[in-house]
Structure formats: C-alpha cells, structure tokens
Amino acid sequence: AQSVTQLDSQVPVFEEAPVELRCNYSSSVSVYLFWYVQYPNQGLQLLLKYLSGSTLVKGINGFEAEFNKSQTSFHLRKPSVHISDTAEYFCAVTDTGGFKTIFGAGTRLFVKA
Amino acid sequence: GAVVSQHPSRVICKSGTSVKIECRSLDFQATTMFWYRQFPKKSLMLMATSNEGSKATYEQGVEKDKFLINHASLTLSTLTVTSAHPEDSSFYICSAEGAHSNTGELFFGEGSRLTVL
C-alpha cells in the first residue's frame, strides 16, 4: 500500500519569493509521482510527473520537482511565485503495476502581493 | 491533449430528488474512469472506479445504491446521486485514464458542485 504526506496544509508566501511544497511518500513497490494543481471550483491539472530517468523534472508554469528515492520525497519548487499561483497543490503517487492513485491532503499556496 | 469534460458544473436540487453528473473524455477513449468527492479544503476522496462495460468498484464506506455509476461507453461515465440529501452536497470530480496509458497519469474533469436544499 502507498501513502502520501504533504507536510504543510498552507503555505503563505510573498509574490516573487521562492517556494517549496513538501511531499513524502511511502510504498513497498515502484511508483510514479505526480503534482497536480487545483484552482478554485475547478478540477485538477497536471503540473509535472516523474516516471523514470532524471530525478529533476520540470513542469508547467515554471514549477519543478526533485525525486529523492532515499528520502522518499518529491518536493515541488518554484524560484519566483506569482499571484496567479495561488491554488491548492496535490502530490500523488501511483503504483507502476495497478495504477491506483493515492493523493496527499493538499497544500494551499497563498501568494500575497 | 487529453480533455475530460464534466456536466453540469453546478447543480442545485431539492432533497429527495436524483441528480445525474456526466463525465466525458472528448478526444480519447477512457477504459477506466474514477469518481471523487471533495469536501471543502480537503483532499479528494476516491468514491469508485468505473470500467467500461462492467460494474463499478466502490471504495469502502461508499453506498453503491446511493451513488450509481454507469460506464456504458469508452467516452462516457455517469454518476447519479439518488434520493439526495443535504449531506450529499459536495464537489464531485471525475478523472480518466487513457486507453493505452501506462503511466497512471489522470485527466480530470472540471468538477461538479452539487447543492442539495
């Protein structure tokens, strides 16, 4: 079984500051890792994903994430945030065999002017 | 890219009535679709997994007679909330996997907000 822990429920940050949203997972099998973003009253949109290969993956809107197998982490980062990045961010893991996706509790990023 | 559309985006109904929510994959065939429920400021709770042409698999604690799921074609799954009550008010989201997906990436609908009066 897999589990996903997003360590911060809310992250307030000023515009143009860097941000890191933390995600740790546990799994007894190989997994794929995802970050999704949800804007108010909308569905989820894929930000980026790690399947294999380079541990640093780049996504849309200037976000990137680094897969760290030893620490079982997949933290999301952006060097300079914008007001429009205010949203809920979900980390998710999917086992490579059964494709059942487990979501973290979400982190609300609030960008202040 | 893969597009999933949900309809309606918002629905208000009276207690005791039934409401149907549609989830369509517009430009790909989805053999598997998922239905989630999201409470305010909470994560997504998987309700059920629907596979085209077979019965849905419900998660523990989800009443299958209350939340009827039908996946009659490779592009359409429906969720019917039967005899709705105010506690059924929530944001319902569907997602789909592509027919040839081998990564588990999900494509999400826009969500449907149900308010039961």
XYZ file of C-alpha atoms in Angstrom:
230
model
C 0.000 0.000 0.000
C 1.083 3.541 -0.622
C 0.624 6.714 1.359
C 1.364 10.351 0.678
C 2.105 13.036 3.235
C 2.072 16.700 2.396
C 3.709 18.285 5.362
C 2.212 21.746 5.034
C -1.502 22.377 4.812
C -0.994 26.038 3.981
C 1.974 27.986 2.667
C 1.720 31.766 2.563
C 4.416 33.487 0.549
C 5.035 36.912 -0.924
C 4.981 37.457 -4.660
C 8.333 36.859 -6.399
C 9.641 34.835 -3.449
C 10.727 31.216 -3.878
C 8.546 28.432 -2.567
C 8.870 24.741 -1.775
C 5.893 22.481 -1.168
C 6.881 19.280 0.552
C 5.719 15.788 -0.256
C 6.834 12.484 1.224
C 5.530 9.096 0.252
C 5.785 5.515 1.351
C 5.430 2.471 -0.828
C 6.588 -1.110 -0.959
C 6.554 -1.096 -4.761
C 7.789 1.162 -7.514
C 5.717 4.275 -8.024
C 5.169 7.118 -10.394
C 4.905 10.539 -8.795
C 2.758 13.486 -9.752
C 1.954 17.024 -8.733
C -1.468 18.387 -9.638
C -2.808 21.923 -9.172
C -6.406 22.830 -8.463
C -7.700 26.360 -8.939
C -10.914 27.338 -7.097
C -14.002 25.479 -8.241
C -12.094 23.575 -10.904
C -10.787 20.081 -11.455
C -7.130 19.136 -11.158
C -4.487 19.890 -13.756
C -1.181 18.060 -14.090
C 1.836 20.184 -13.171
C 4.532 17.587 -13.644
C 5.307 13.919 -13.255
C 8.211 11.627 -12.521
C 8.220 8.274 -14.240
C 11.913 7.405 -14.501
C 15.242 8.868 -15.522
C 16.410 12.276 -14.384
C 15.338 12.973 -10.843
C 14.721 16.648 -11.558
C 11.565 17.151 -13.545
C 10.258 20.386 -14.920
C 6.609 21.162 -15.339
C 4.310 23.896 -16.455
C 4.227 27.431 -15.081
C 7.874 27.340 -14.013
C 7.474 24.606 -11.424
C 9.956 21.796 -10.901
C 10.246 18.871 -8.544
C 13.024 16.578 -7.465
C 12.599 12.900 -6.793
C 14.723 11.713 -3.890
C 14.479 7.958 -3.553
C 16.493 7.676 -0.357
C 14.328 10.230 1.403
C 11.154 9.128 -0.394
C 10.392 12.708 -1.203
C 9.126 14.613 -4.212
C 9.171 18.276 -3.215
C 7.768 20.907 -5.560
C 9.625 24.175 -6.068
C 9.314 27.434 -7.906
C 12.028 30.123 -7.747
C 9.637 33.076 -8.038
C 5.898 32.827 -7.490
C 3.116 34.954 -8.917
C -0.256 35.913 -7.517
C -1.791 33.588 -10.095
C -0.041 30.603 -8.493
C -2.464 30.819 -5.572
C -4.156 27.428 -5.634
C -4.314 24.020 -3.983
C -1.489 21.649 -4.852
C -1.770 17.883 -4.571
C 1.032 15.363 -4.569
C 0.044 11.916 -5.818
C 1.619 8.502 -6.230
C 0.584 5.669 -8.483
C 1.968 2.177 -8.266
C 3.523 1.111 -11.532
C 1.520 -2.089 -11.675
C -2.028 -1.478 -10.543
C -2.258 2.245 -11.303
C -4.212 3.100 -8.191
C -3.518 6.726 -7.384
C -3.231 7.997 -3.841
C -3.443 11.732 -3.210
C -1.930 13.747 -0.430
C -4.106 16.011 1.659
C -3.125 19.034 -0.386
C -1.209 22.232 0.297
C -2.832 25.578 -0.170
C -0.344 28.043 -1.625
C -1.366 31.615 -0.960
C 0.692 34.249 -2.741
C 0.487 37.722 -1.261
C 1.273 40.992 -3.010
C -4.061 16.858 -25.202
C -6.494 14.677 -23.351
C -9.635 16.529 -22.333
C -12.243 15.404 -19.863
C -15.465 17.330 -19.538
C -17.993 17.217 -16.722
C -21.570 18.399 -16.850
C -23.224 20.133 -15.136
C -20.634 22.303 -13.411
C -23.177 23.380 -10.824
C -26.491 21.876 -9.833
C -28.983 22.704 -7.124
C -31.697 20.228 -6.309
C -34.336 19.556 -3.700
C -33.904 16.906 -1.074
C -35.208 13.556 -2.224
C -34.573 14.074 -5.915
C -31.899 12.391 -8.033
C -29.122 14.136 -9.891
C -27.012 12.822 -12.760
C -23.492 14.043 -13.458
C -21.786 13.197 -16.735
C -18.086 12.730 -17.356
C -16.889 12.588 -20.948
C -13.487 12.020 -22.459
C -13.562 14.290 -25.502
C -10.548 13.264 -27.521
C -9.532 9.865 -26.238
C -11.061 6.607 -25.138
C -11.112 6.055 -21.410
C -11.324 2.456 -20.327
C -11.191 3.486 -16.694
C -12.768 6.478 -15.006
C -12.674 7.493 -11.386
C -15.153 9.433 -9.309
C -14.052 11.531 -6.365
C -15.749 13.594 -3.754
C -14.049 16.635 -2.326
C -15.116 18.349 0.864
C -14.208 21.996 1.472
C -10.474 22.442 1.980
C -9.963 18.688 1.856
C -8.297 16.251 -0.464
C -10.024 14.076 -2.997
C -11.793 11.030 -1.668
C -11.990 8.241 -4.216
C -15.555 7.003 -4.361
C -15.407 4.411 -7.100
C -13.588 3.142 -10.134
C -15.642 2.518 -13.235
C -14.552 0.338 -16.106
C -16.288 0.414 -19.438
C -18.818 -2.349 -19.760
C -18.578 -3.659 -16.214
C -19.808 -2.809 -12.749
C -18.069 -0.081 -10.834
C -15.807 -0.904 -7.926
C -16.765 1.140 -4.888
C -14.439 2.184 -2.103
C -15.214 1.120 1.422
C -17.930 3.195 3.001
C -19.431 4.435 -0.260
C -23.057 3.391 -0.748
C -23.352 1.884 -4.205
C -27.141 2.131 -4.178
C -26.950 5.823 -3.462
C -24.173 6.694 -5.868
C -24.980 4.867 -9.089
C -22.172 4.746 -11.605
C -22.565 3.722 -15.206
C -19.767 3.483 -17.774
C -21.612 2.442 -20.882
C -19.091 3.608 -23.450
C -15.403 4.387 -23.741
C -16.110 8.101 -23.603
C -18.877 8.467 -21.031
C -19.340 7.659 -17.374
C -22.214 8.931 -15.271
C -22.680 9.361 -11.537
C -26.255 9.506 -10.269
C -26.849 10.669 -6.728
C -30.158 9.080 -5.803
C -32.567 10.497 -3.232
C -30.174 13.308 -2.498
C -29.910 14.790 0.976
C -28.205 17.979 2.140
C -25.229 15.966 3.400
C -24.613 14.864 -0.197
C -23.774 18.455 -1.071
C -20.189 18.431 -2.244
C -17.803 18.911 -5.143
C -17.673 15.813 -7.313
C -14.783 15.297 -9.701
C -14.156 12.635 -12.299
C -10.914 11.586 -13.887
C -9.944 9.242 -16.662
C -7.030 7.156 -17.758
C -6.281 6.826 -21.431
C -6.995 3.518 -23.109
C -3.307 2.958 -23.727
C -1.952 4.729 -20.684
C 0.961 3.072 -18.963
C 1.880 5.807 -16.534
C -1.180 6.251 -14.372
C -1.493 9.898 -15.349
C -5.030 11.096 -14.785
C -7.014 13.639 -16.736
C -9.586 15.455 -14.657
C -12.944 16.967 -15.385
C -13.767 20.463 -14.227
C -15.810 19.210 -11.303
C -19.483 19.467 -10.450
C -20.729 21.302 -7.397
C -23.890 19.763 -6.014
C -26.040 21.659 -3.559
C -28.987 19.831 -2.055
C -31.580 22.054 -0.401
